[in-house]
Amino acid sequence: MWRMYGEMQIRRNFYQLMRRDEMEMIHLTIDGKPVTAEKGTTILKAASTVGVDIPTLCYFELRDLGIENKPGGCRICVVEVEGRRNLAPACTTKVENGMVVNTHNIRVLNARRTVLELILSDHPAECLTCAKNGNCELQSMAQQLGVRELPYTGEQSTYRKDTSPAIIRDVDKCIMCRRCEMMCNEVQTVGALSAVNRGFMAVVAPAFEMNLEKSTCTYCGQCVSVCPTGALTEVDHSRNVINALADPTKTVVVQTAPAVRAALGEEFGLAPGTLVTGKMAAALRRLGFNYVFDTDFAADLTIMEEGSELLDRLSRYLKGDKTVKLPMLTSCCPGWVNFFEHYFPELRDIPSTAKSPQQMFGPIAKEYFAKKLGIDRKNMIVVSIMPCLAKKYECQREEFKVNGDPDVNYSLSTRELAHLIKSANIDFDSLPEEGFDNPMGESTGASVIFGTTGGVIEAACRTAYELYTGKKLKKVDFKELRGFENIRHATIDFDGLPIKIGIAHGLGNARKLLEDIKEGRNQFHAIEIMACPGGCIGGGGQPYHHGDSEILKQRAAALYREDEGKAIRKSHENPFIIELYKEFLGKPLGEKSHHLLHTKYFDKSAGVFVEE
Amino acid sequence: MTRITSLKDLQRLRDDLKAQTSARSDKANPDSIIQVKVAMATCGIASGARPVMDYMKEELEKRNIHALVTQTGCMCYCYAEPTIEVTIPGKEPVVFGFVTTKKADEIIERYIRKGETVEGIIARDYETIDSK
Amino acid sequence: MAKKQLRIALRNCGVIDPERIEEYIERDGYLALGKVLTELSPEAAIEIIKKSGLRGRGGGGFSTGLKWDITRRVKADQKYVVCNADEGDPGAFMDRSVLEGDPHSVIEAMAINGYCTGASKGLVYIRAEYPLAIERLKIAMKQASEWGFLGTNILGTGFNFEIEIRYGAGAFVCGEETALIHSMEGLRGEPTVKPPFPSESGYLEKPTNVNNVETYANVPVIINKGWEWFAGIGTEKSKGTKVFALAGKINKVGLIEVPMGTTLREVIFEIGGGLQDGATFKAVQTGGPSGGCLMEKHLDIPIDYDNLIAAGSMMGSGGMIVMDDANCMVSIAKFYLEFTVEESCGKCSPCRIGNKRLFELLEKITGGNGTPEDLDKLRNLSHVIKDTSLCGLGQTSPNPVLSTLENFYEEYREHVFDKKCRSSVCKSLMMYIIDAEKCIGCTLCARNCPVNAITGERKLAHYIDPEKCIKCGACMEKCKFGAIFIN
Ligand SMILES: Cc1cc2nc3c(=O)[nH]c(=O)nc-3n(C[C@H](O)[C@H](O)[C@H](O)COP(=O)(O)O)c2cc1C
Ligand code: SF4
Ligand code: SF4
Ligand code: SF4
Ligand code: SF4
Ligand code: SF4
Ligand code: FES
């Protein structure tokens, strides 16, 4: 199934390219205004060039990532094209010469409003208690079109609520926009969600309407990040965190992932790309966390372990050891880990065994820091703030628990943290900039860029290069590894040794890259894979971007800015990391590291339903 | 099985087949034969055409009447299924409706054997592409 | 007497043994294919179909020749021709009859279609509930291959053509061509926005010519007898004949094939033999779930695509149901809406939710709870659903409501204002009443009422509590004195 979707996507992109070549211009009239648009443009886009804003609901686009959803299903965007019998959906109807389009006349307004009233008539009016309240596109549409009453009412379609470790499906609120389906099938090629049932009971669900947990879902959360309503939301753990904070017997430690600082500000009205590292630390302290640490510290640790593993594999390979598996794939993204456990279990000895930063942080907190403080690990609660929903699942994995006690107790999304801050009545904007606590608050520029696609491998290169060559890098920026292109290749010169790097973000791209490798079309030494388009800055737990890819770009730029501003920009130079190895871990890939910082992967291809 | 490899062959074959058929219903031809067609589409079968067809085959043979019983598609008289068409050499084909095995017996004995009129005849109510 | 029917599409049905290719060949079978392959260029053959005026019999009525031409003009390494044998319209069975009675005609026409459009592959999408049609089609395909009408180098002309069968699960919407194509691709059977039309981008995104069974069945005759012959039949804009499945309260239920331009009156009263038991004609429904109910005043319009649409109905695939006074028109509309609600694919909001609301409004009205505003709502909602739905299903599904509102408004009015159903169909609007004059108090009715709604002393007139009565009619059946009547 995904295969077909994937191919269609490629073909579509190809056609778009061809179209650009033609560049035939079309002349038409929209709301009385003359409009000129390239052939192939939709009425929706042509209208926007002359300031005519046509409301949309199902339509969705992340332009710079080549992601588009236009099933033409909601029918909110209908417009009148003179001479046509029926109204036309602006989002899918292409401009034609001489077209006369009316986007807001009485016929259109009545139809549009009636369609919205119909959608609302099959929707639970639960805004007050809905996770999407205030962020809901259906809610804003009702507001925009001024719906005050529902003339058509009747039975509502209701379904079983489905709670998985990371995602709640409350599809009574589903409006069949199919964005999640497009994300899961076309972009991620996971195929966990698709439309089921017919007519009034049609809804998007895992096959056979089983629970998401039983499907191949990777918890990447991309469906959640595009769902316009509260039909798909994260499992909210903030209540558990509040309880922990209120419990005087617990020492509550928090870690914040790199991508969070570049996006949290958006929840408080700050411009996308505003870095709020200091305010975030201040807010966490005011929320009552005993220690405010940084996942970036753990990211530096990840580089030490993962980078060393790469060097180890490389040098053994160069010495002719045939058992060495190359390329080495990064393993810091749990969405990606879930994906290959489901779909490429035969490749599971290729990814680095290094845990993700979140899961490296956990044991260091509970086995090292707790001991330092002289408290039992059971009395330490580790909370992570993540741009990610897969981390919610990751921290619940059995292998990341000691006698039932998880290394990381709760993982909150950026959005949940924002809610916590708001509900605690903290005026975010006026908070002072504060720093992280030590020892696990110090980080380097290398770890900050973990949050965007290409960042992990760039950070690894900085360290691996210096460890391998024994030389200092003249220039720490590897610009060739940056950007938003789906799949990127680069060759880095390790002092005469060309190291071939591959980068993919989005699981569909990862799949393509893996298949290329399997079929021998491409060879790499190391590959970075991030499940979310754009990397963690576009994670499933981030503030909603509502399809504005500019926001993602600004977040990425912010991370590179933070990196540039750091005094130390290479993980192996982090003094606290050096200290940690000296005092506790020994050496990278050493026995203790192996025990605490590395993991193994499972074959999950059996036992789950795979749609083909 | 004949594999037809040109338009000419096809036309020739058609002409041969046509000739055979007209010979079959030509009274003067010693090989002429009584033809019975049973409407065996879903609708006909549902209203009992199959037993009628079996009955016709068996009984005509038993009663030593030289006849060819074949199936055909829907004769479009759904209100009168099962329907059969009987062609006696030298006569126009006649369609009977509401044919049960009892009726079939009557058709064999009275219409086919004796040429008497039997109730239940459906008049053809359409033009064909040849007549138009 | 001139005969009203003319069998073109059904020419071989009930005439040949569908399982013997010889009988088809005897009746000029595969001659048209031979002629086209040997004597005509694709353009010339398409020109014949165009000039014949043949329009799609699957409901849309699009010019068949034009469609072929569009498919032909699109450049592609692979093209497909598809025969739409989904026939989801309840009560329609003309396509089934053609496939059961004359499968070779469709095979031949598809091959001609393949030659004309440049396709070497044909697909028949047929509902799995048609086992006999499938079996006969398979036999015919096998014979056609053996005899050299399918496969490679057909009739020595170098033309190659193959046919495959694909099975539909019986969803009505899968008869819509884009949904049909997705269903064949193994995707969810739901329509996509047109354009692009299948002729430009269809099965596996290749140019795909979709035609209906009956459309195909006409093609060989047009080639053999010439476009002039075909164009000489019918009305100005609708040529040839149309097969209808006559049903309902009519004497001669069955398939009929009439030249375009025949009037409804001729069909119902002459060909169909009038209404059963001398009942009074009330309405005729054409076009199935997408069509409308026409009344007495429409009986003399000549049947063709455009006239039926102008009258508020549709040709559709050819269902024709005759109704009499015992049919409640509000209930009829409700019946069709119930079907649409079941069969909507659920992709677009107006159809998914709007039809459900329409149905609920009709339920409310037939249940005796309708208000005057509900009538306005029915109308507005119907127009919006038609105006905004994604595919032909939603764009036509309110037709039964709109046409009955237009032609039988009085019945709606009675349901809403007088709480009366003149046809005694809507149970909630019926009242069983005991005529005190006639009742002798035998208590038989009271003893038979399943809900004990009847009270009364022995030998005294009885009374039915309308609140309790469930309108089962048991009492009326039992009363020996005819004392119980319905109001
Ligand atoms: C809801 C819906 C159901 C349809 N069902 C059928 C069908 O069962 N058979 C059919 O031939 N066409 C059906 N059609 C029409 C097809 O979309 C298409 O127009 C037709 O197959 C084209 O063939 P034609 O041009 O020969 O009519 C349906 C259309 C709609 C909107
Ligand atoms: S999904 Fe939106 S409209 Fe629906 S209850 Fe939640 S906030 Fe309200
Ligand atoms: S979380 Fe990711 S994999 Fe799971 S259903 Fe959503 S998009 Fe698909
Ligand atoms: S779950 Fe959300 S994203 Fe998916 S179809 Fe429903 S409303 Fe759209
Ligand atoms: S890319 Fe980042 S946010 Fe997305 S699943 Fe992976 S770790 Fe989580
Ligand atoms: S109109 Fe109905 S059947 Fe057609 S796409 Fe919309 S929901 Fe599906
Ligand atoms: S936005 Fe165009 S149909 Fe939904």
XYZ file of N, CA, C and O and ligand atoms in Angstrom, chain C residues 173 191 344-348 351-352 389-391 393-394, ligand 6:
64
model
N -20.874 3.036 -4.870
C -19.989 4.118 -5.294
C -18.824 3.588 -6.131
O -18.218 4.315 -6.911
N -14.095 7.933 -4.663
C -13.802 8.782 -5.825
C -12.722 9.816 -5.520
O -12.460 10.145 -4.372
N -22.883 5.964 0.537
C -21.916 7.060 0.456
C -20.565 6.521 0.902
O -20.486 5.673 1.791
N -19.503 6.987 0.276
C -18.193 6.475 0.683
C -17.697 7.189 1.916
O -16.805 6.713 2.595
N -18.254 8.356 2.179
C -17.873 9.072 3.388
C -16.707 10.021 3.210
O -16.214 10.597 4.167
N -16.276 10.193 1.987
C -15.093 11.035 1.795
C -15.397 12.522 1.969
O -14.618 13.246 2.558
N -16.509 12.970 1.404
C -16.765 14.411 1.489
C -17.901 14.709 2.462
O -18.859 13.951 2.578
N -21.941 14.933 1.527
C -22.588 13.654 1.251
C -22.595 12.795 2.498
O -23.602 12.177 2.843
N -21.468 12.751 3.199
C -21.367 11.886 4.375
C -22.369 12.289 5.445
O -23.085 11.457 5.983
N -21.025 18.379 -3.368
C -20.463 17.040 -3.199
C -19.365 16.747 -4.209
O -19.328 17.321 -5.291
N -18.512 15.833 -3.829
C -17.331 15.536 -4.641
C -17.662 14.722 -5.884
O -17.169 14.981 -6.959
N -18.506 13.714 -5.744
C -18.726 12.857 -6.909
C -20.206 12.791 -7.266
O -21.058 13.350 -6.580
N -22.356 10.672 -6.886
C -23.305 10.112 -5.923
C -23.947 11.232 -5.107
O -25.167 11.377 -5.076
N -23.118 12.044 -4.496
C -23.650 13.133 -3.691
C -24.281 14.224 -4.541
O -25.225 14.891 -4.121
S -20.244 12.487 -2.865
Fe -20.498 10.803 -1.405
S -19.802 9.024 -2.495
Fe -19.034 10.808 -3.595
S -17.037 11.237 -2.724
Fe -18.471 12.389 -1.534
S -18.945 11.036 0.182
Fe -18.057 9.774 -1.385
